[in-house]
Amino acid sequence: MRKLPSRWLLAALSQAALSIPAAYAQSTPASVVTLSEVVVTAARMPQDPSLMPQGVQVITAQDIQAAGMTNANEAIRWLGGVVGRTDTTGGRDQTLDLRGFGEAASSNLVVLVDGVRQNEGDSTGIALSWIPVSSIERIEIVRGSGSVLHGEGATGGVINIITSKGLAEPGGSASLSLGSHASSDAHVSIRTVTGPWRFQVHANAFDTDNHRFNFARQERNALARATWIEGASQLSLQLGAQSASGGLPGGITPADFLMDPRKSYKLQDSGQSDKGNLQLSGETMLGDWRIAVDLSRRLDQVDSKYISDGYSTSTQTRSSRAGARAWKEFGQGTWLHRFLAGIDAERWTQDRDHGVTNVDQASEAVYGRHEIELKELGLKVHAGARRTVSARDLSGSAVGSLAANNTSWDLGAAVRTGHKGEIFSRLGTSFRLANADEFACYLYPGGPACPPVTLLKPQTSRDMELGYRQSPGWGQWSARYYRSDLRNEIGYDPLAGNVNFDPTRREGIEVDATAKLGKAVDAGLQFAHRRAVFREGSYSGNAVPMVPAQSLTARLSYRLSETRRVSLTSQVVSAQRITDDFDNSCAARIAGYGTLNARYSATFADWTFSALVNNLADKQFYNFRTRCNAALKSVYPEAGRTFNLMAQRRF
């Protein structure tokens, strides 16, 4: 691990000031607030986050509301400390990067909604803006490999968004936000109960001109759910839909960014996407076993028109997923056993440019996990394994097929120590397969024909983690060291296209803390020092591009009274290498940046009013640049200072 530069130590100290009250709490036990009990379900069965052998963070609905987060992606970044990268379509779904996977970040992270996988089989990223923020009960961020439970592409970790399923009291809310760049965000939510049935409906309309020319964006989202609960059994049916359209301004040069970051060379390019999501899930008891079944069907249509370059693209994606699992607890005396077994099946197809190219993917998997807890010793150990059989076929303008089987495993242990602490460690393996964009190609009018299909080998990784966490009276904190040694990492090299890289490594240190100080102050801090390098080959010793060495996220919420609150959130991200700089020869970098957001909210009876300022210091920055050559249009600027006013009525 490299030593942190002194400027980063200064930045860490200045940002940690937001969490200074945590130290004060140790001397004021009278102000201690008992932390609410939480359960983590990313383990595919409800589980107390204590004695879990990996980094676990839970963001509650109260956290989201207090900080004024408007969507799930925003909450994950600002409250979970996850580094993001701009959405080049103008939407609110930034690319999320757990543990430094750079341009392939979205393919090394699994995102779930109510336990159902949302990742698509291509590089389009993970859409979360269709999930109404008012429906979110909590967000679980589990850092580190999740391949045994969730399959391929989980080397970086797993994020599980849990919605309320209509279990809250009947009622609802309506809100309207108005802000900079002609932005408006209207939302309505209704909940009702009839006997054993819970119903909820959410609808959202979002419009903005955005911060660049030809960057206007329009989104319409809707979610409806019916949940039946009777004794130990429940059944839930959910239907979600999103329609989004907007301009695609493309990149600009570094010189353009300095002179006018609003500039666009593509004033007529545009994109349209329509998504549909149907989920059916159920749980019941069968003897001593808890049985759960999840079924999902997703449809996604994306059309893009690149007028300035004279071509257009169209993709229609269909995915079907089914999973079943069963778990039980058994044991006597101080020994407690928990056993989980499950199966997953997936079918994913994509039609590119109306039949020019077709990608067909299928996979089946069986997995199991056994935990043993020795209560008197405060010790829990587990072992798990997963067998995956998969096939991917390409037809049309290019032809190819790939069959890949994999066995993943993990072992872990956690033990309680004095002063409400826990030491934990885990070892395991993970993997991922080439996605559709890495497996196929587009045909552009006037462009070259698709090259012969390159059958990329599966990416594999050996993963380890060692950490400590503690829950003192003022809150909780944890620190972790992790390392993943990858072989055949799948990525894009501008000199060779989609390739299997020579061996690489991800390692780092993560520290996070939250504090509840009486009824007035909540504070949080997440710090990460990460290293991503090539271990062998022509790039040996070089840093992997698009991976910031450090990031620091801090938040502070102060309740002025029972009805008024002020919240601050801040994130600092260090410099990172430009996307194509694999040989580390480019003198330029994506510069480090730091931003600060401030929010004031007040509640009167059933009304809540808030004022929000993002990027308070009006920092001009970008976090995505695709080429070192300064003459190329490769920079995608972020917004400067923005304002937002919101009014919400509960009923």
XYZ file of C-alpha atoms in Angstrom:
651
model
C 0.000 0.000 0.000
C 1.335 3.454 -0.868
C 1.651 6.171 1.733
C -1.078 8.790 1.677
C 0.185 12.174 0.438
C 0.190 14.998 2.960
C -2.476 16.988 1.086
C -4.807 14.052 1.495
C -4.139 13.903 5.201
C -5.104 17.576 5.389
C -8.246 16.936 3.355
C -9.166 14.025 5.595
C -8.756 16.148 8.704
C -10.867 18.980 7.305
C -13.648 16.670 6.195
C -13.533 14.697 9.440
C -14.564 17.900 11.158
C -18.089 16.992 10.145
C -17.795 14.006 12.491
C -16.074 15.700 15.439
C -19.204 15.307 17.584
C -18.493 11.570 17.625
C -15.508 12.195 19.855
C -17.573 14.449 22.069
C -20.138 11.688 22.496
C -17.653 9.569 24.430
C -17.692 12.125 27.206
C -21.464 12.657 27.214
C -23.112 9.300 27.890
C -26.362 11.000 28.838
C -26.899 11.912 25.180
C -26.459 8.406 23.821
C -29.257 7.193 21.543
C -29.908 3.467 21.152
C -29.370 2.339 17.570
C -32.385 0.715 15.939
C -32.161 -2.985 15.127
C -31.422 -3.751 11.476
C -31.526 -6.923 9.400
C -29.476 -7.563 6.253
C -31.146 -9.580 3.481
C -28.390 -9.365 0.827
C -27.278 -12.687 2.376
C -30.489 -14.102 0.777
C -31.929 -14.789 4.210
C -32.642 -12.254 6.994
C -29.521 -11.839 9.093
C -28.234 -9.672 11.922
C -25.319 -7.651 10.470
C -23.211 -8.445 13.524
C -20.806 -11.354 13.103
C -21.021 -11.047 9.301
C -17.479 -11.562 7.958
C -17.413 -8.579 5.588
C -18.086 -4.870 5.399
C -21.805 -4.130 5.769
C -23.491 -0.727 5.715
C -27.213 -0.061 6.062
C -28.793 3.244 4.944
C -32.242 3.652 6.472
C -35.270 5.537 5.198
C -34.704 8.018 8.032
C -31.130 8.640 6.817
C -32.383 9.248 3.283
C -35.120 11.617 4.432
C -32.873 13.579 6.810
C -30.247 14.168 4.107
C -32.844 15.076 1.471
C -31.786 12.418 -1.034
C -34.059 12.385 -4.099
C -33.177 8.967 -5.580
C -31.492 5.670 -4.712
C -28.314 6.301 -6.713
C -27.793 9.615 -4.929
C -28.274 7.986 -1.508
C -25.736 5.262 -2.300
C -23.123 7.847 -3.268
C -23.663 10.514 -0.610
C -24.668 8.338 2.339
C -22.831 5.144 1.407
C -19.592 6.800 0.306
C -19.579 4.980 -3.047
C -17.661 6.746 -5.819
C -19.765 7.616 -8.876
C -19.140 8.625 -12.485
C -21.362 10.908 -14.538
C -24.367 9.622 -16.480
C -23.576 10.754 -20.039
C -27.269 10.523 -20.991
C -28.182 13.259 -18.514
C -30.041 10.967 -16.139
C -29.686 10.403 -12.410
C -28.054 6.959 -12.586
C -24.342 7.570 -12.198
C -22.029 4.579 -12.614
C -21.240 3.172 -9.152
C -17.788 1.802 -8.371
C -17.134 -0.422 -5.365
C -13.445 -1.125 -4.776
C -11.915 0.450 -7.865
C -12.922 -1.348 -11.068
C -12.803 1.759 -13.240
C -14.508 1.637 -16.622
C -15.818 -1.904 -15.948
C -17.236 -0.941 -12.537
C -20.882 -1.704 -13.322
C -19.938 -5.223 -14.480
C -18.169 -6.003 -11.178
C -21.039 -5.032 -8.895
C -24.416 -6.710 -8.367
C -27.415 -4.486 -7.603
C -30.633 -5.989 -6.249
C -34.101 -4.588 -5.651
C -35.906 -6.632 -3.005
C -33.386 -9.405 -3.639
C -33.950 -9.524 -7.429
C -30.914 -8.818 -9.597
C -31.111 -5.652 -11.734
C -27.859 -5.872 -13.712
C -28.294 -6.163 -17.435
C -26.037 -8.341 -19.577
C -24.351 -5.386 -21.287
C -22.442 -2.213 -20.355
C -25.410 0.157 -20.123
C -25.145 0.455 -16.346
C -27.757 -0.081 -13.665
C -30.977 1.950 -13.720
C -32.323 2.839 -10.259
C -34.191 6.075 -10.912
C -37.427 4.124 -11.520
C -37.493 3.272 -7.793
C -39.442 5.967 -5.885
C -37.313 7.227 -3.022
C -40.404 7.301 -0.789
C -40.782 3.526 -1.242
C -37.273 2.690 0.027
C -37.135 1.095 3.464
C -33.347 0.697 3.513
C -30.301 0.193 1.292
C -27.746 -2.490 2.143
C -24.183 -2.054 0.857
C -22.122 -5.228 1.251
C -18.548 -4.657 0.142
C -16.528 -7.623 -1.084
C -17.235 -10.674 -3.193
C -20.809 -11.974 -3.306
C -20.368 -14.609 -6.024
C -21.511 -17.586 -3.936
C -24.921 -16.058 -3.275
C -25.369 -13.845 -6.348
C -23.288 -15.312 -9.138
C -21.040 -13.655 -11.677
C -20.007 -10.020 -11.569
C -20.065 -9.627 -7.779
C -16.330 -9.248 -7.088
C -16.693 -5.618 -5.963
C -19.753 -6.248 -3.793
C -23.542 -6.238 -3.632
C -26.052 -3.406 -3.159
C -29.572 -4.420 -2.137
C -32.404 -1.876 -2.176
C -35.294 -2.944 0.035
C -38.692 -1.349 -0.509
C -41.467 -1.150 2.057
C -43.890 -3.574 0.336
C -46.733 -1.417 1.615
C -46.218 -2.429 5.232
C -46.398 1.145 6.493
C -49.654 2.644 7.701
C -52.208 3.683 5.035
C -51.679 7.156 3.697
C -49.461 8.821 1.169
C -47.655 11.966 0.130
C -47.266 14.384 -2.738
C -44.267 16.595 -3.416
C -43.000 19.129 -5.920
C -39.409 20.312 -6.348
C -38.233 23.214 -8.503
C -34.607 24.057 -9.144
C -31.779 25.258 -11.341
C -31.660 24.532 -15.079
C -35.465 24.558 -15.250
C -35.593 21.374 -13.179
C -38.848 20.050 -11.759
C -39.550 16.833 -9.883
C -43.144 15.878 -8.974
C -43.980 12.765 -6.991
C -47.107 11.170 -5.549
C -47.357 8.090 -3.332
C -50.477 6.305 -2.052
C -50.723 3.366 0.379
C -53.843 1.477 1.443
C -54.765 -1.733 3.282
C -57.684 -4.113 2.706
C -57.727 -7.147 4.978
C -54.521 -9.124 4.354
C -53.706 -7.024 1.265
C -51.398 -4.000 1.140
C -51.412 -1.805 -1.954
C -49.133 1.046 -2.945
C -48.746 3.212 -6.022
C -45.953 5.677 -6.788
C -45.589 8.031 -9.750
C -42.842 10.504 -10.610
C -42.241 13.114 -13.317
C -38.765 14.619 -13.656
C -37.718 17.303 -16.161
C -34.534 19.316 -16.518
C -32.622 21.325 -19.114
C -29.411 20.154 -17.401
C -26.143 22.069 -17.325
C -25.102 21.748 -20.995
C -26.518 22.528 -24.415
C -28.594 19.640 -25.844
C -28.688 17.944 -22.438
C -32.377 18.277 -21.569
C -33.838 15.195 -19.887
C -37.386 13.978 -19.249
C -38.304 10.978 -17.086
C -41.654 9.418 -16.221
C -41.607 6.637 -13.614
C -44.348 4.537 -12.041
C -44.392 1.690 -9.538
C -47.373 -0.349 -8.316
C -47.297 -3.182 -5.800
C -49.784 -5.517 -4.146
C -48.668 -7.519 -1.112
C -50.640 -10.272 0.614
C -49.635 -11.276 4.148
C -51.257 -14.043 6.145
C -49.434 -15.433 9.173
C -45.947 -16.589 8.150
C -46.734 -16.380 4.418
C -46.556 -13.448 2.036
C -46.873 -12.852 -1.684
C -45.872 -9.668 -3.519
C -46.490 -8.555 -7.110
C -44.695 -5.469 -8.397
C -44.853 -3.623 -11.713
C -42.439 -0.811 -12.526
C -42.073 1.303 -15.652
C -39.863 4.133 -16.838
C -39.756 6.240 -19.966
C -36.839 8.638 -20.470
C -35.662 10.828 -23.325
C -33.132 13.567 -23.809
C -30.237 15.054 -25.707
C -26.776 13.524 -26.016
C -24.251 16.390 -26.088
C -21.160 14.168 -26.303
C -17.717 15.122 -25.085
C -15.740 18.334 -25.322
C -12.010 19.080 -25.271
C -10.149 20.041 -22.071
C -9.788 23.564 -23.505
C -13.539 23.755 -24.106
C -14.124 22.726 -20.499
C -12.037 25.634 -19.234
C -13.702 28.171 -21.530
C -17.338 27.008 -21.603
C -18.293 23.665 -19.953
C -21.830 23.998 -21.391
C -20.558 23.525 -24.930
C -21.707 20.686 -27.202
C -20.594 19.672 -30.677
C -23.664 17.462 -31.062
C -26.723 19.652 -30.865
C -29.108 17.194 -32.532
C -28.107 13.805 -31.060
C -30.759 12.259 -28.829
C -31.774 9.089 -27.026
C -34.956 7.400 -25.841
C -35.352 4.495 -23.435
C -38.393 2.597 -22.185
C -38.172 0.047 -19.404
C -40.661 -2.356 -17.874
C -40.121 -4.486 -14.784
C -42.405 -7.211 -13.400
C -41.491 -9.010 -10.158
C -43.324 -11.743 -8.290
C -41.995 -12.984 -4.959
C -43.320 -15.124 -2.165
C -42.283 -16.675 1.150
C -43.835 -19.302 3.392
C -42.964 -21.950 5.972
C -42.731 -25.606 5.015
C -42.126 -27.533 8.207
C -38.930 -26.130 9.733
C -37.874 -24.563 6.437
C -38.475 -21.043 5.202
C -39.089 -21.177 1.431
C -38.768 -18.176 -0.903
C -39.320 -17.818 -4.647
C -38.510 -14.817 -6.874
C -39.544 -14.381 -10.507
C -38.779 -11.352 -12.657
C -39.271 -10.212 -16.232
C -37.581 -7.083 -17.625
C -38.005 -5.342 -20.981
C -35.739 -2.549 -22.142
C -35.822 -0.611 -25.421
C -33.053 1.935 -26.112
C -32.843 4.020 -29.299
C -30.099 6.554 -29.976
C -29.721 8.923 -32.931
C -26.247 10.312 -33.596
C -27.152 12.860 -36.254
C -23.748 14.532 -36.254
C -22.015 11.231 -37.049
C -24.700 9.957 -39.420
C -25.893 6.785 -37.724
C -28.330 5.438 -35.139
C -28.485 2.438 -32.823
C -31.332 0.394 -31.402
C -31.339 -2.350 -28.797
C -34.215 -4.370 -27.414
C -33.390 -6.388 -24.333
C -35.454 -9.050 -22.603
C -34.422 -10.807 -19.418
C -36.141 -13.437 -17.312
C -34.861 -14.578 -13.953
C -36.130 -17.188 -11.521
C -34.776 -18.165 -8.151
C -35.817 -20.400 -5.280
C -34.147 -20.812 -1.921
C -34.790 -22.445 1.436
C -33.185 -21.979 4.827
C -33.592 -23.245 8.349
C -32.072 -22.902 11.802
C -31.332 -25.866 14.027
C -29.140 -26.789 16.949
C -29.085 -27.311 20.659
C -27.613 -25.457 23.602
C -24.982 -22.949 22.591
C -24.608 -24.265 19.009
C -26.784 -22.705 16.326
C -26.711 -23.877 12.711
C -28.181 -22.015 9.749
C -28.290 -23.699 6.365
C -29.242 -22.069 3.052
C -29.665 -23.767 -0.323
C -30.914 -22.286 -3.578
C -31.094 -22.359 -7.356
C -31.000 -19.507 -9.893
C -31.828 -19.486 -13.604
C -31.503 -16.632 -16.099
C -32.261 -16.067 -19.782
C -31.143 -12.798 -21.374
C -31.560 -11.845 -25.053
C -30.686 -8.679 -26.939
C -31.710 -7.677 -30.469
C -29.330 -5.052 -31.868
C -30.361 -2.833 -34.750
C -33.478 -4.832 -35.611
C -31.880 -8.222 -36.077
C -28.475 -7.201 -37.417
C -26.910 -8.808 -34.346
C -28.464 -10.985 -31.661
C -27.011 -12.024 -28.321
C -28.497 -14.890 -26.335
C -27.320 -15.715 -22.824
C -28.447 -18.395 -20.400
C -27.175 -19.571 -17.037
C -28.203 -21.924 -14.254
C -26.679 -22.192 -10.799
C -27.022 -24.074 -7.542
C -25.556 -22.788 -4.277
C -25.386 -23.573 -0.577
C -24.137 -21.937 2.596
C -23.749 -23.300 6.140
C -23.236 -21.121 9.213
C -22.353 -22.262 12.721
C -22.643 -19.866 15.640
C -21.188 -20.639 19.071
C -23.092 -18.209 21.236
C -21.021 -18.570 24.406
C -17.794 -17.890 22.515
C -19.317 -15.130 20.373
C -18.031 -16.927 17.283
C -19.614 -17.514 13.884
C -18.058 -19.417 10.970
C -19.459 -20.147 7.538
C -18.657 -21.973 4.321
C -20.403 -21.639 0.982
C -20.118 -22.743 -2.630
C -21.838 -22.101 -5.960
C -21.762 -24.009 -9.253
C -22.678 -22.014 -12.360
C -23.231 -23.348 -15.883
C -23.607 -20.681 -18.585
C -23.670 -20.228 -22.353
C -23.613 -17.134 -24.584
C -24.349 -17.167 -28.309
C -23.931 -14.477 -30.953
C -25.670 -14.560 -34.333
C -26.311 -12.235 -37.273
C -23.516 -9.998 -38.537
C -21.046 -11.945 -36.415
C -21.244 -15.478 -35.101
C -19.757 -17.083 -32.013
C -20.524 -19.021 -28.874
C -19.017 -19.389 -25.443
C -19.738 -22.021 -22.793
C -18.297 -21.382 -19.343
C -18.689 -23.207 -16.053
C -17.466 -21.974 -12.695
C -17.333 -23.046 -9.068
C -17.067 -20.227 -6.525
C -16.502 -20.682 -2.794
C -15.985 -18.656 0.339
C -15.019 -19.231 3.970
C -15.467 -16.721 6.755
C -15.330 -16.215 10.505
C -16.212 -13.470 12.965
C -15.599 -13.371 16.712
C -16.685 -10.907 19.361
C -14.022 -9.138 21.403
C -14.202 -6.845 24.402
C -15.709 -3.347 24.295
C -18.493 -4.432 21.900
C -16.075 -5.198 19.090
C -15.790 -7.895 16.417
C -12.901 -9.206 14.348
C -13.821 -10.793 11.028
C -12.063 -12.376 8.077
C -13.013 -14.165 4.881
C -11.442 -15.909 1.887
C -13.072 -16.846 -1.385
C -13.254 -16.703 -5.148
C -15.411 -14.808 -7.648
C -15.845 -14.533 -11.403
C -17.555 -12.718 -14.259
C -18.285 -13.357 -17.930
C -17.929 -11.017 -20.892
C -21.114 -9.009 -21.325
C -22.903 -8.424 -24.625
C -20.927 -5.277 -25.469
C -17.671 -7.141 -24.864
C -18.897 -10.167 -26.770
C -20.476 -8.507 -29.832
C -20.230 -5.287 -31.832
C -22.346 -2.667 -33.567
C -22.441 -2.138 -37.324
C -22.197 1.552 -38.222
C -23.252 2.863 -41.663
C -20.095 3.388 -43.652
C -17.999 1.845 -40.903
C -16.012 -1.383 -40.822
C -17.645 -4.792 -40.615
C -17.696 -6.585 -37.299
C -14.357 -8.311 -36.668
C -14.200 -12.021 -35.899
C -15.667 -12.712 -32.485
C -13.068 -12.939 -29.751
C -14.099 -15.505 -27.167
C -12.920 -13.842 -23.993
C -12.079 -16.129 -21.109
C -14.046 -15.821 -17.866
C -12.542 -13.395 -15.367
C -11.634 -15.012 -12.036
C -10.531 -13.568 -8.719
C -9.159 -14.755 -5.383
C -10.481 -12.511 -2.649
C -9.632 -11.899 0.994
C -10.747 -9.457 3.667
C -9.772 -8.731 7.269
C -11.580 -6.221 9.442
C -12.689 -4.941 12.821
C -15.906 -3.203 13.841
C -17.163 -1.801 17.105
C -20.438 -0.461 18.464
C -19.635 1.896 21.342
C -22.336 3.936 23.015
C -22.077 6.840 20.577
C -22.593 4.799 17.375
C -20.520 2.343 15.367
C -17.364 2.202 13.259
C -15.415 -0.343 11.220
C -12.117 -0.699 9.368
C -11.240 -3.263 6.683
C -8.315 -4.346 4.547
C -9.149 -6.229 1.348
C -7.330 -7.715 -1.625
C -8.542 -9.301 -4.859
C -6.089 -10.926 -7.267
C -7.684 -11.178 -10.710
C -6.775 -13.269 -13.721
C -8.110 -12.679 -17.230
C -9.771 -9.449 -16.098
C -12.167 -8.355 -18.845
C -11.778 -4.780 -20.024
C -11.316 -2.445 -22.969
C -7.840 -1.542 -24.200
C -8.031 1.161 -26.924
C -5.044 -0.459 -28.666
C -6.579 -3.938 -28.775
C -10.322 -3.637 -28.080
C -12.073 -5.922 -25.601
C -9.439 -8.168 -24.065
C -8.459 -10.350 -21.135
C -5.855 -8.325 -19.279
C -2.741 -9.743 -17.706
C -3.136 -10.399 -13.941
C -4.273 -7.392 -11.889
C -4.848 -6.629 -8.202
C -7.327 -4.556 -6.198
C -6.476 -3.815 -2.594
C -7.313 -1.136 -0.119
C -8.341 0.080 3.309
C -11.874 1.228 4.118
C -13.001 3.054 7.258
C -16.550 4.115 8.051
C -18.269 5.484 11.144
C -21.680 6.756 12.163
C -22.630 8.554 15.359
C -25.937 9.449 16.987
C -25.445 12.169 19.558
C -28.590 12.659 21.558
C -31.576 13.819 19.576
C -29.801 16.683 17.852
C -26.838 15.471 15.818
C -26.173 12.592 13.418
C -22.771 12.255 11.749
C -21.198 9.849 9.290
C -17.852 9.309 7.612
C -16.562 6.908 4.936
C -12.917 6.869 3.826
C -11.293 4.571 1.258
C -7.684 4.218 0.168
C -7.564 1.893 -2.850
C -4.922 0.567 -5.206
C -5.595 -1.032 -8.604
C -2.502 -2.243 -10.503
C -1.332 -4.690 -13.137
C 0.698 -7.482 -11.532
C 2.243 -8.943 -14.694
C 2.626 -8.388 -18.424
C 3.463 -5.334 -20.503
C 1.645 -3.018 -18.066
C 3.178 -4.604 -14.952
C 3.277 -2.154 -12.050
C 1.019 0.371 -13.802
C -2.123 1.779 -12.236
C -5.484 0.770 -13.704
C -7.175 3.871 -15.206
C -10.336 5.467 -13.789
C -9.601 4.463 -10.187
C -9.135 7.284 -7.640
C -6.624 6.329 -4.943
C -8.644 7.999 -2.180
C -12.176 9.092 -1.512
C -13.759 10.634 1.552
C -17.466 11.164 2.190
C -18.831 12.904 5.277
C -22.239 14.028 6.491
C -23.594 15.987 9.408
C -27.238 16.488 10.334
C -28.244 18.921 13.084
C -31.789 19.192 14.398
C -32.403 22.848 15.228
C -35.744 21.969 16.804
C -38.390 19.271 16.604
C -39.452 20.632 13.219
C -36.283 22.115 11.682
C -33.084 20.463 10.502
C -29.850 21.425 8.715
C -27.822 18.787 6.833
C -24.388 18.910 5.205
C -22.916 16.267 2.892
C -19.453 16.396 1.360
C -17.340 14.181 -0.870
C -13.679 14.479 -1.857
C -12.243 12.268 -4.616
C -8.549 12.180 -5.542
C -7.088 12.427 -9.042
C -7.321 9.409 -11.352
C -5.806 8.319 -14.630
C -7.665 8.957 -17.883
C -9.556 5.993 -19.367
C -7.049 5.095 -22.130
C -3.865 5.626 -20.068
C -2.914 1.974 -19.512
C 0.805 2.586 -19.996
C 0.615 5.455 -17.454
C 2.452 7.777 -19.850
C -0.155 10.558 -19.945
C 0.920 13.636 -17.991
C -2.695 14.787 -17.661
C -5.076 13.385 -15.050
C -8.736 13.587 -14.205
C -8.232 16.130 -11.461
C -9.321 15.471 -7.913
C -12.348 17.373 -6.670
C -14.389 18.074 -3.567
C -18.000 19.194 -3.263
C -20.258 20.281 -0.407
C -24.068 20.190 -0.307
C -26.288 21.960 2.238
C -29.990 21.403 3.015
C -32.455 23.106 5.332
C -35.849 21.537 6.051
C -38.836 22.540 8.194
C -42.029 20.649 9.019
C -45.368 22.244 9.822
C -48.208 19.831 10.611
C -48.448 17.640 7.470
C -46.179 19.846 5.372
C -42.408 19.703 4.860
C -40.466 22.437 3.078
C -36.791 22.253 2.163
C -34.092 24.254 0.400
C -31.061 22.487 -1.073
C -27.805 23.810 -2.527
C -25.601 21.277 -4.322
C -21.929 21.995 -4.966
C -22.069 24.971 -2.623
C -18.602 26.236 -3.610
C -19.483 26.037 -7.346
C -16.621 23.640 -8.101
C -16.066 23.182 -11.846
C -14.995 19.579 -12.424
C -15.460 16.374 -14.392
C -15.027 12.724 -13.373
C -15.053 11.115 -16.819
C -12.499 11.648 -19.607
C -11.977 9.003 -22.273
C -8.743 10.039 -24.046
C -5.380 11.534 -23.137
C -5.086 13.415 -26.452
C -6.150 16.968 -25.590
C -7.373 17.576 -29.146
C -10.102 14.944 -28.791
C -13.596 15.618 -27.466
C -13.392 13.330 -24.440
C -14.420 15.395 -21.391
C -17.912 15.159 -19.812
C -18.377 18.027 -17.318
C -20.399 17.852 -14.116
C -22.772 20.600 -13.003
C -21.649 23.599 -10.967
C -23.699 25.063 -8.123
C -27.423 24.230 -8.281
C -30.445 25.143 -6.146
C -33.630 23.273 -5.325
C -36.817 24.096 -3.396
C -39.233 21.351 -2.338
C -42.691 21.194 -0.753
C -44.214 17.918 0.448
C -47.687 17.189 1.819
C -48.459 13.981 3.727
C -51.988 12.639 3.886
